[in-house]
PDB file of C-alpha atoms in Angstrom:
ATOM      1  CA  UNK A 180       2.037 -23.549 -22.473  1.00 57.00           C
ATOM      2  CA  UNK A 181       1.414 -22.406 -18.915  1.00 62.00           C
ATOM      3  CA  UNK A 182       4.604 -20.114 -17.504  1.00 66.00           C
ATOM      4  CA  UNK A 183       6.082 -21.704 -14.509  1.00 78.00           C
ATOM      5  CA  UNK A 184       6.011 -19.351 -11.338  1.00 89.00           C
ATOM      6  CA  UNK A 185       9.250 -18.449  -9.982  1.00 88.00           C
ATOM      7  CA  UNK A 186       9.825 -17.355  -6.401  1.00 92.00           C
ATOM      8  CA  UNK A 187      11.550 -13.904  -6.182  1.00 93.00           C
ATOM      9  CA  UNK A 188      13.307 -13.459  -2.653  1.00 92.00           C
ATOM     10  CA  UNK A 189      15.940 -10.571  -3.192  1.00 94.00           C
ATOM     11  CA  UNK A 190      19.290 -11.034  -1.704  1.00 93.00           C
ATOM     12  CA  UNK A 191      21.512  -8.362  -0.917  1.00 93.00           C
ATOM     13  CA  UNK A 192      24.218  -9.219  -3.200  1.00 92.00           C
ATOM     14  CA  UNK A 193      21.946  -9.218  -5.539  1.00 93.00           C
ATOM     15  CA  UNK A 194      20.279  -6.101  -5.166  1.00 95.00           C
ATOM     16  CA  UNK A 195      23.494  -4.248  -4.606  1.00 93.00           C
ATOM     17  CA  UNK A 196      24.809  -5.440  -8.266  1.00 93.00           C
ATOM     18  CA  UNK A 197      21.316  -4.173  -9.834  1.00 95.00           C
ATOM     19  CA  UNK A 198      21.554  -1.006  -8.067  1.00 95.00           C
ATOM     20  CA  UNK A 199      25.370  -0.977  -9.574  1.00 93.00           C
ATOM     21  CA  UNK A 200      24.277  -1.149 -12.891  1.00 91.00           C
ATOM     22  CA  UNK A 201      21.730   1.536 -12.169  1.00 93.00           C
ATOM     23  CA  UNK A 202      24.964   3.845 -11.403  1.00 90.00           C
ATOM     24  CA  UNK A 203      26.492   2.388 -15.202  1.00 86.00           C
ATOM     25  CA  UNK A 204      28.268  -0.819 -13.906  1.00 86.00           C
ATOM     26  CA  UNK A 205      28.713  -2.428 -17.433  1.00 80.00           C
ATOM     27  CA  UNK A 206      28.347  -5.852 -15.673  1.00 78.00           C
ATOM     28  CA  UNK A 207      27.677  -7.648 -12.905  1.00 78.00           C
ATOM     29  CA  UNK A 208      28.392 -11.245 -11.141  1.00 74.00           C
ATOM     30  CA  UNK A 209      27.509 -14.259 -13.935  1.00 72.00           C
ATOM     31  CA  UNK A 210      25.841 -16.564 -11.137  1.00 76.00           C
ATOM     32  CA  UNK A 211      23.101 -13.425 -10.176  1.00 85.00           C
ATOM     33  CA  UNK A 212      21.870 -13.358 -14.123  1.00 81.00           C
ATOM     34  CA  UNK A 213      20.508 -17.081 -13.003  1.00 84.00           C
ATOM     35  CA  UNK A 214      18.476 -15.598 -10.166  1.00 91.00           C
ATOM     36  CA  UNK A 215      14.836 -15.105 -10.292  1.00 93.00           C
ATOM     37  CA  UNK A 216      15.000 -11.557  -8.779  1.00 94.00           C
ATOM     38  CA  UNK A 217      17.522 -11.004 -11.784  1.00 92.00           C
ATOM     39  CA  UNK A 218      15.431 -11.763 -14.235  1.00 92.00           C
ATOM     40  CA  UNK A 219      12.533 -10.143 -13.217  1.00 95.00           C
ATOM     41  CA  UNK A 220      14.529  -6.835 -12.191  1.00 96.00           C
ATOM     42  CA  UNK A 221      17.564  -6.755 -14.980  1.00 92.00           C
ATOM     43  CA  UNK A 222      15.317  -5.481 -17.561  1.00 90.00           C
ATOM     44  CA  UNK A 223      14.086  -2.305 -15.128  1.00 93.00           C
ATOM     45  CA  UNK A 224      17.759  -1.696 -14.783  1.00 91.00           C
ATOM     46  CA  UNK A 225      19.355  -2.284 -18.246  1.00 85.00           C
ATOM     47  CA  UNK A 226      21.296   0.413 -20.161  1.00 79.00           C
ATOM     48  CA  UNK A 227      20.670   0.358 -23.995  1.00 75.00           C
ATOM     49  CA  UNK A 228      20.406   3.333 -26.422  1.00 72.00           C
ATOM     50  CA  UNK A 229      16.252   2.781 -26.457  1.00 76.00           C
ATOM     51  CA  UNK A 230      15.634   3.316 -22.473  1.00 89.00           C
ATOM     52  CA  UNK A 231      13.101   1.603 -21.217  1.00 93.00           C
ATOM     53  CA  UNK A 232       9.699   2.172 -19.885  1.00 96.00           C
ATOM     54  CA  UNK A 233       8.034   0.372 -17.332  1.00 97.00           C
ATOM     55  CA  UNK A 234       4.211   0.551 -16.310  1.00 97.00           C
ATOM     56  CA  UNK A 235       3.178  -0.891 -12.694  1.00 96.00           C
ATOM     57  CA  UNK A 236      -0.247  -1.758 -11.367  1.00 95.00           C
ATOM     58  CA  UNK A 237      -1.100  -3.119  -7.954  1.00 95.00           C
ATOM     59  CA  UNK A 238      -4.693  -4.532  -7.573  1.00 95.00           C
ATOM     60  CA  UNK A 239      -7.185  -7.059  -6.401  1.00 95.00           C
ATOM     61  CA  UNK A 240      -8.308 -10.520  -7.614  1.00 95.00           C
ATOM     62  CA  UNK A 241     -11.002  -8.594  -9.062  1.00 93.00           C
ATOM     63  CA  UNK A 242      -8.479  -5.928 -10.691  1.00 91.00           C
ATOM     64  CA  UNK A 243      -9.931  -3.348  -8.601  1.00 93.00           C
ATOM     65  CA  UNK A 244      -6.969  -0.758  -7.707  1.00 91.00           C
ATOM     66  CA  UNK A 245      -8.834   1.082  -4.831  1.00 90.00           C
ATOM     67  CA  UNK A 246     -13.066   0.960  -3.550  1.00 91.00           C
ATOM     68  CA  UNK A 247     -15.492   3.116  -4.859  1.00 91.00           C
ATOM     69  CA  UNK A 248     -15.426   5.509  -2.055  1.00 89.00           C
ATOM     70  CA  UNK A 249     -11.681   5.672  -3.446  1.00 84.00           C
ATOM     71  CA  UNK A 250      -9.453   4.017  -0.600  1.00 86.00           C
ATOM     72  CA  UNK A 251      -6.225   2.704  -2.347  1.00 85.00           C
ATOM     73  CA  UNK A 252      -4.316   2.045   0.563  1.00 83.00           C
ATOM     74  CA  UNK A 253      -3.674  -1.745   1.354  1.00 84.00           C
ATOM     75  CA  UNK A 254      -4.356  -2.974  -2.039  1.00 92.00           C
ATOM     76  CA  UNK A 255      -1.245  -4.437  -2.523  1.00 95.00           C
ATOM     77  CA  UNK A 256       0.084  -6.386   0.157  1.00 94.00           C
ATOM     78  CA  UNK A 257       3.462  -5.686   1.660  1.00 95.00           C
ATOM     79  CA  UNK A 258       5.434  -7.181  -0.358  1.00 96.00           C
ATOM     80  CA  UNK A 259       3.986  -5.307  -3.330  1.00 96.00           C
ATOM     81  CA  UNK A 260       5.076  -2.334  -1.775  1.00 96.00           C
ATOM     82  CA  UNK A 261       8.753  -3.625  -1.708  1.00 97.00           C
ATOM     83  CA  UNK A 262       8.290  -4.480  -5.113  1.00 97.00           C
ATOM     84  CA  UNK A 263       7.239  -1.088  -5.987  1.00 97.00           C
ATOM     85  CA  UNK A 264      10.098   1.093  -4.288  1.00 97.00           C
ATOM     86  CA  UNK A 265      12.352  -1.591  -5.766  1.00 98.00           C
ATOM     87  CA  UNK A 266      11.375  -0.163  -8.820  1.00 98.00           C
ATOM     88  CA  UNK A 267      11.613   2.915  -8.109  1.00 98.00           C
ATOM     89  CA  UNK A 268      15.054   3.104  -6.932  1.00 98.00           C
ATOM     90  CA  UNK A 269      16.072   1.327 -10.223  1.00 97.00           C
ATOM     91  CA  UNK A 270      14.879   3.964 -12.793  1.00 97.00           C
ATOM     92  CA  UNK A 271      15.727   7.644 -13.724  1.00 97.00           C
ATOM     93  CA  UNK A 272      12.468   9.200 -13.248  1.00 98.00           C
ATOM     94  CA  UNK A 273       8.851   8.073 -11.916  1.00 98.00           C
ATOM     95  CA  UNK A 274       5.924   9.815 -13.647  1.00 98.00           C
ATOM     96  CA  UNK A 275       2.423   9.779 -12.868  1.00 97.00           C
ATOM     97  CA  UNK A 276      -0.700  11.812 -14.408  1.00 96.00           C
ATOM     98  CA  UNK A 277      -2.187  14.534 -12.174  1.00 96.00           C
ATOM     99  CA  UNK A 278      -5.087  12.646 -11.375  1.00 92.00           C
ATOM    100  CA  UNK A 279      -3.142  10.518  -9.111  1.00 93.00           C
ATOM    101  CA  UNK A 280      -1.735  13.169  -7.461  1.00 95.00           C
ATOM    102  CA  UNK A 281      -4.735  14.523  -6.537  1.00 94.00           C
ATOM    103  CA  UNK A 282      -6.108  11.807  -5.596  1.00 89.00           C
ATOM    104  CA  UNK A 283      -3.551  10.098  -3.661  1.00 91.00           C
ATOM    105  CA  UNK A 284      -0.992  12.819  -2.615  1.00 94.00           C
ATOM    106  CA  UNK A 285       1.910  10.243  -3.102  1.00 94.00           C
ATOM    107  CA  UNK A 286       5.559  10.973  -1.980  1.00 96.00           C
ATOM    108  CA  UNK A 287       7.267   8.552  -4.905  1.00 97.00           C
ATOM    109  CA  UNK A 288      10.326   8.283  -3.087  1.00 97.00           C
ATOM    110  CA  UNK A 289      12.066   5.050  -2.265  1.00 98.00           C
ATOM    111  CA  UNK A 290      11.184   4.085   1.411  1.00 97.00           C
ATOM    112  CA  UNK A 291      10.898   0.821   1.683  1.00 97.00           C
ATOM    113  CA  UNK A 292      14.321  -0.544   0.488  1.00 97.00           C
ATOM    114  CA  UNK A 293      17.679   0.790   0.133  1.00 97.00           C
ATOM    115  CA  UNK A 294      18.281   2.836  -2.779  1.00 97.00           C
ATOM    116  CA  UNK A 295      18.194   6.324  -4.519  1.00 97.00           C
ATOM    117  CA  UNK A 296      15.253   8.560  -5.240  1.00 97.00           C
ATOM    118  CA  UNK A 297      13.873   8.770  -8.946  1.00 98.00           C
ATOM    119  CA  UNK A 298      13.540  12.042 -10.143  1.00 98.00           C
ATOM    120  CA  UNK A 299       9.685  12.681  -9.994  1.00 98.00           C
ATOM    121  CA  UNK A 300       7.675  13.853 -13.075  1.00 98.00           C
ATOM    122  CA  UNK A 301       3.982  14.851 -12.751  1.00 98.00           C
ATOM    123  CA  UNK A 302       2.160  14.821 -16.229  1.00 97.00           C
ATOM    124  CA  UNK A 303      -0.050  18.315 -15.603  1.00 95.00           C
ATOM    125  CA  UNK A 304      -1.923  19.264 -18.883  1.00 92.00           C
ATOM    126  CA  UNK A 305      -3.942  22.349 -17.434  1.00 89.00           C
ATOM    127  CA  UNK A 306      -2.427  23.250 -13.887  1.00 90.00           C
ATOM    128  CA  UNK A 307      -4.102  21.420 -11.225  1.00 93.00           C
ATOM    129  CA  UNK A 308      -1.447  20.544  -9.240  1.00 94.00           C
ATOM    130  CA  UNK A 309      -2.118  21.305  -5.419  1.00 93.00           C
ATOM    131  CA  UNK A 310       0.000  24.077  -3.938  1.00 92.00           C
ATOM    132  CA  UNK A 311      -0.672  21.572  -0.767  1.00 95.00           C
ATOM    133  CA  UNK A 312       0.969  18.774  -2.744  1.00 95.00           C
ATOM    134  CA  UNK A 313       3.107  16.531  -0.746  1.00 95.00           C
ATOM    135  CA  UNK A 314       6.259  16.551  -3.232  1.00 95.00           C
ATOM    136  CA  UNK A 315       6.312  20.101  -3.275  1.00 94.00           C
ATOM    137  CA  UNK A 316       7.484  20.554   0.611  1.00 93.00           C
ATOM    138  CA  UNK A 317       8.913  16.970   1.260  1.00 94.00           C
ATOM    139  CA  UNK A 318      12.469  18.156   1.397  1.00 93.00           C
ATOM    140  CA  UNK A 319      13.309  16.433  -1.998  1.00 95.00           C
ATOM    141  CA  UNK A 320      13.956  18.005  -5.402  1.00 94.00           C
ATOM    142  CA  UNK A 321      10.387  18.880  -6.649  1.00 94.00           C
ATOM    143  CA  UNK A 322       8.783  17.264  -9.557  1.00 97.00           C
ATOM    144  CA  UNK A 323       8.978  18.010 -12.754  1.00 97.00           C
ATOM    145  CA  UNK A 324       5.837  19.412 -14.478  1.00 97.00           C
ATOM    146  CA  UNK A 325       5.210  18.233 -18.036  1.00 97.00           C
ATOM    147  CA  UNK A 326       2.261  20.231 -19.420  1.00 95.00           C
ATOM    148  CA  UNK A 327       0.721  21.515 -22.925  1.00 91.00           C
ATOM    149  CA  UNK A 328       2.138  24.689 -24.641  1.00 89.00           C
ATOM    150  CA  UNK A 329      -1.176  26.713 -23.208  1.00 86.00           C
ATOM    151  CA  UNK A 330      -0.385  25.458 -19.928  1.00 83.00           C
ATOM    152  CA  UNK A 331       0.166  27.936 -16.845  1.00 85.00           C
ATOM    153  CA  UNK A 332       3.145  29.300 -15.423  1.00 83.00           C
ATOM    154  CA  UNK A 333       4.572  27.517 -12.850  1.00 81.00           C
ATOM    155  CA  UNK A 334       6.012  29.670 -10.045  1.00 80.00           C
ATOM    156  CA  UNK A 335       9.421  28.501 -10.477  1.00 86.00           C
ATOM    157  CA  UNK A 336       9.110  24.628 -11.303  1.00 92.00           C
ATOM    158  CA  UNK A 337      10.885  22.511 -13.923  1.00 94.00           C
ATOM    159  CA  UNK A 338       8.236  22.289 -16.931  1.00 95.00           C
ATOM    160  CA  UNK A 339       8.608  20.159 -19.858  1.00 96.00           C
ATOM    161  CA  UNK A 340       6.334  21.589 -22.687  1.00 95.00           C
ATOM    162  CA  UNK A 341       4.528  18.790 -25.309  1.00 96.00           C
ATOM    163  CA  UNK A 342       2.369  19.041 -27.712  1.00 95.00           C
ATOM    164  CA  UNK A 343      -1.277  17.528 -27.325  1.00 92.00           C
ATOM    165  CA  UNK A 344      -2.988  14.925 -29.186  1.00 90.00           C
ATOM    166  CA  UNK A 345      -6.823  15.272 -28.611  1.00 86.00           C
ATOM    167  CA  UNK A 346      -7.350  15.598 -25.441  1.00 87.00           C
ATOM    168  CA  UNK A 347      -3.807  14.378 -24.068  1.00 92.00           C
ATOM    169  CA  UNK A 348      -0.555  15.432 -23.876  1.00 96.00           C
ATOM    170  CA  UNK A 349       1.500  13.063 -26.089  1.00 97.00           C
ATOM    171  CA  UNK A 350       3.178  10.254 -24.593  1.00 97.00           C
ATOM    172  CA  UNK A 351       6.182   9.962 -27.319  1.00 96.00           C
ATOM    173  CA  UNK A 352       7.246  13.568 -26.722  1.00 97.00           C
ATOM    174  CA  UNK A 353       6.965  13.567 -23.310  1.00 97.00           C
ATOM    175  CA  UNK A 354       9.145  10.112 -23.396  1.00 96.00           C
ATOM    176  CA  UNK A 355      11.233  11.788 -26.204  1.00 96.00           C
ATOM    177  CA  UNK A 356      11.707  15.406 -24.134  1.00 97.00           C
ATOM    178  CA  UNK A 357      12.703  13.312 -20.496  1.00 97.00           C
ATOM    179  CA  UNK A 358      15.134  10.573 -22.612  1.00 96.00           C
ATOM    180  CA  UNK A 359      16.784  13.876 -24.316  1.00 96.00           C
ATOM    181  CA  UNK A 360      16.895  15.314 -20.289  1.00 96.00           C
ATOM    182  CA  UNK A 361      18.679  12.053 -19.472  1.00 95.00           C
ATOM    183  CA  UNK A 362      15.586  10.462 -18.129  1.00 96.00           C
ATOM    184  CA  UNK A 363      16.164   6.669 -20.101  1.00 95.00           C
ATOM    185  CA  UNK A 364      14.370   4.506 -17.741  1.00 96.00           C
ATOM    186  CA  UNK A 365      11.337   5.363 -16.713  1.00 97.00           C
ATOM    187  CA  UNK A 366       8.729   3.470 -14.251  1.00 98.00           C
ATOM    188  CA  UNK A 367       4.888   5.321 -15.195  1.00 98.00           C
ATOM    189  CA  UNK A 368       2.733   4.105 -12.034  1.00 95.00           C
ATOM    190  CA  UNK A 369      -0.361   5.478 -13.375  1.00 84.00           C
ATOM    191  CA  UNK A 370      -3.103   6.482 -12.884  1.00 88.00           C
ATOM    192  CA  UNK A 371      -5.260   4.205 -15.246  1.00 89.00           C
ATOM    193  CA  UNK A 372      -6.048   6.863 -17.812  1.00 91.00           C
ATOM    194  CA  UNK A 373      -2.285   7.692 -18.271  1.00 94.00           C
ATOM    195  CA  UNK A 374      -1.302   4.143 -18.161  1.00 94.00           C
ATOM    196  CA  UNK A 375      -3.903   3.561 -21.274  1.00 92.00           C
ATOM    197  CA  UNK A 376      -2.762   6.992 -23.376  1.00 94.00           C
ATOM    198  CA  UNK A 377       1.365   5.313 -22.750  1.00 95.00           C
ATOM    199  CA  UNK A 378       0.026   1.723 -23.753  1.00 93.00           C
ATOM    200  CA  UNK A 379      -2.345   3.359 -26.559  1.00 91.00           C
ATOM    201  CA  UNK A 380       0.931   5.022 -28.002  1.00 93.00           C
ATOM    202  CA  UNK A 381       3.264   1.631 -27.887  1.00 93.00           C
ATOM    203  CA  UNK A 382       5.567   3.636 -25.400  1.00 94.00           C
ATOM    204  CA  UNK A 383       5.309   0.354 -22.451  1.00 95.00           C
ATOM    205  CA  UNK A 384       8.110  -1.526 -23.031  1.00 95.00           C
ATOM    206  CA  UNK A 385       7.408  -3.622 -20.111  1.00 96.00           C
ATOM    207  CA  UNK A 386       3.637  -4.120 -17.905  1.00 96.00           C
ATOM    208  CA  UNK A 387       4.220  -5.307 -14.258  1.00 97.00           C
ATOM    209  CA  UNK A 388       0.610  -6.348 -12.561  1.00 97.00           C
ATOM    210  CA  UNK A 389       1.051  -7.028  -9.211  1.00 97.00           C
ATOM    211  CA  UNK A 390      -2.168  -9.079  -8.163  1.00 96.00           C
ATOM    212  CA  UNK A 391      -2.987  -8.848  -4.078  1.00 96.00           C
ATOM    213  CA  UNK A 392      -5.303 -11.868  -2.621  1.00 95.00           C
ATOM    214  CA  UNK A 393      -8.159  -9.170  -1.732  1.00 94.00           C
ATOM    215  CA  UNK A 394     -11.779  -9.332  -3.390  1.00 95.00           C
ATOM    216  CA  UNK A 395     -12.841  -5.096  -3.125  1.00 94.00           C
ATOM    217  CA  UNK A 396     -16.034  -6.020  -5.549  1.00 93.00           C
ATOM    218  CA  UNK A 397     -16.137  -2.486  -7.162  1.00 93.00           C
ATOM    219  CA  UNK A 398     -14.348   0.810  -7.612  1.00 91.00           C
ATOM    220  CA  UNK A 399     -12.194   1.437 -10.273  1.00 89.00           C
ATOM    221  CA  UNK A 400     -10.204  -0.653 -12.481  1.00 88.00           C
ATOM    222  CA  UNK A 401      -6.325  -0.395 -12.737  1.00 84.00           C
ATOM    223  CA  UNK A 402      -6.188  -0.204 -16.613  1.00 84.00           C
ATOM    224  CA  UNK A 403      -8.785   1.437 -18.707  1.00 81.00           C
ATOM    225  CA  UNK A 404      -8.704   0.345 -22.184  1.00 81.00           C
ATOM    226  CA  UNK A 405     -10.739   0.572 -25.067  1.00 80.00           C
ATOM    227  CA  UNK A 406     -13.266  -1.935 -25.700  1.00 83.00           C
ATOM    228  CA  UNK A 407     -12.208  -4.839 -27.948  1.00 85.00           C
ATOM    229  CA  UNK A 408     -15.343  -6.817 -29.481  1.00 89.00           C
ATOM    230  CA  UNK A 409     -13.114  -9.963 -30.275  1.00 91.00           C
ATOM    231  CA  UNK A 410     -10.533 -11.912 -27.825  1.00 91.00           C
ATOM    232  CA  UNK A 411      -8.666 -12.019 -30.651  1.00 88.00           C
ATOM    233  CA  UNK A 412      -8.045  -8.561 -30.958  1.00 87.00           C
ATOM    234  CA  UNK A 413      -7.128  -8.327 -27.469  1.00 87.00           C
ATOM    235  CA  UNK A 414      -3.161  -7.716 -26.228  1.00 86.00           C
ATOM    236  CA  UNK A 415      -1.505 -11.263 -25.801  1.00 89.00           C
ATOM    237  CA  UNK A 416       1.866 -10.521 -24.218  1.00 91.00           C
ATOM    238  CA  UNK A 417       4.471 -12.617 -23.503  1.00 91.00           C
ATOM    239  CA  UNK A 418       4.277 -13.083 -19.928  1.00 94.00           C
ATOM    240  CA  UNK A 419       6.651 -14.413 -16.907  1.00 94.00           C
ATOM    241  CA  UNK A 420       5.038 -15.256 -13.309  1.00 96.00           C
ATOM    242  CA  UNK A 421       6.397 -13.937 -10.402  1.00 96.00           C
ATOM    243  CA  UNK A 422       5.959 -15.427  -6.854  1.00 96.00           C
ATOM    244  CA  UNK A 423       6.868 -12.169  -4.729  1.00 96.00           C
ATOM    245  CA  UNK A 424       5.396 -13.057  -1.416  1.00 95.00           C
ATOM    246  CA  UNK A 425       2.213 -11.131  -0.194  1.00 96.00           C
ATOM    247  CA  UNK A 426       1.339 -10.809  -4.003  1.00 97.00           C
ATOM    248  CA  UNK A 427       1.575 -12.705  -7.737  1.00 97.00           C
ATOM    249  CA  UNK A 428       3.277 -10.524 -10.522  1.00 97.00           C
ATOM    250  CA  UNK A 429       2.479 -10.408 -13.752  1.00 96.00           C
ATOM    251  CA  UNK A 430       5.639  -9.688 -15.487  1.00 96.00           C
ATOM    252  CA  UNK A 431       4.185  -8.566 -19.274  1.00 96.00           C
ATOM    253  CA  UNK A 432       6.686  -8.428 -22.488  1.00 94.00           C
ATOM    254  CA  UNK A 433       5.450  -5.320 -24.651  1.00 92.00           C
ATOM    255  CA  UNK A 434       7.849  -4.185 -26.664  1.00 74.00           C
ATOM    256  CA  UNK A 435      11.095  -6.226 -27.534  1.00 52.00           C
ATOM    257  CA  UNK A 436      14.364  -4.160 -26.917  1.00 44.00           C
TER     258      UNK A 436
END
């Protein structure tokens, strides 16, 4: 059966009781649980002994998440952007791989909406994080650096040692080592190789795909998963529908609290 779509437009009373039970509110207002933006944000939010870990993509029609000359910056639309920050200021920490930090020199801080800063976690297996890294002078708390137990020193940064698997570091210690920090919900916004190693592990408890009206026709592709020869095999989440405005999200059921 086809989900219906449901328009999100965030109120303030709203937001302000999510952003309450960010702070450990045990409840909130029974008429907001009936409100779309509710739904689709209570889960982000939720306190429960598990956590809960949340993996965003923004991309094209064509699930392109930048061109192949590597410009990511108006694939989502605006109000994928809002959508975005809203996450962020609804979870403990934000991690991304060191790819995306290279690549995209991204702040991760909470701009476009009213709310706090995650603590910011940059998964770094072999040291190539910039000294001319934007979250290392921004005036907020530096990241995090979660790297492998041959990885370099750090000159002074918070670094979270995990074991490797192959060629990664693995994604249920590194979700194990920030939960036991106090780091229980979690928003990964990727890249797409880090994204696939979380999903590969069954550490997503939640997939939000936030789909922008823009055709790029090539460049890469916002997740990166191995090849399945039958649909059958493929992942078949339960999924909600999510009217945001500038964009469509794909609100994706992984893992069942």
């Amino acid at each position: 059966m086809k989900p219906p779509v449901l328009n999100v437009d965030v109120s303030t009373d709203t937001w302000t009781q999510l952003l309450s039970l960010r702070d450990g509110a045990r409840s909130c207002n029974g008429t907001v649980r009936d409100d779309p933006a509710f739904l689709l944000y209570g889960p982000v939010v939720a306190r429960n002994g598990a956590g809960h870990l949340l993996s965003q993509v923004g991309q094209s029609l064509d699930g392109r998440v930048a061109t192949a000359s590597g410009d990511a910056r108006d694939v989502s639309g605006a109000d994928g952007i809002r959508h975005l920050h809203r996450c962020r200021a609804l979870v403990d920490a934000v991690v991304v791989g060191i790819g995306t930090v290279i690549a995209d020199d991204p702040s991760l801080t909470v701009r476009e909406v009213d709310g706090p800063d995650p603590q910011r976690v940059v998964i770094d297996p072999n040291g190539r994080l910039p000294a001319s890294a934007k979250m290392l002078s921004d005036g907020h708390p530096p990241p995090i650096i979660v790297q492998g137990e041959d990885g370099p020193d750090r000159n002074g940064l918070d670094t979270i040692v995990v074991p490797r698997e192959g060629r990664y570091l693995s994604a249920v210690a590194i979700r194990q080592e920030l939960a036991r920090r106090g780091m229980h919900n979690i928003l990964l916004e990727g890249g797409g190789t880090t994204i696939a190693i979380f999903l590969g592990a069954a550490c997503v408890d939640r997939l939000h795909v936030t789909i922008s009206p823009l055709i790029i026709g090539a460049g890469p592709a916002g997740l990166r998963l191995p090849e399945v020869e039958l649909l059958s095999d493929a992942m078949r989440p339960e999924t909600h529908v999510y009217d945001i405005g500038s964009d469509v999200l794909f609100d994706c059921q992984l893992r069942r609290a």
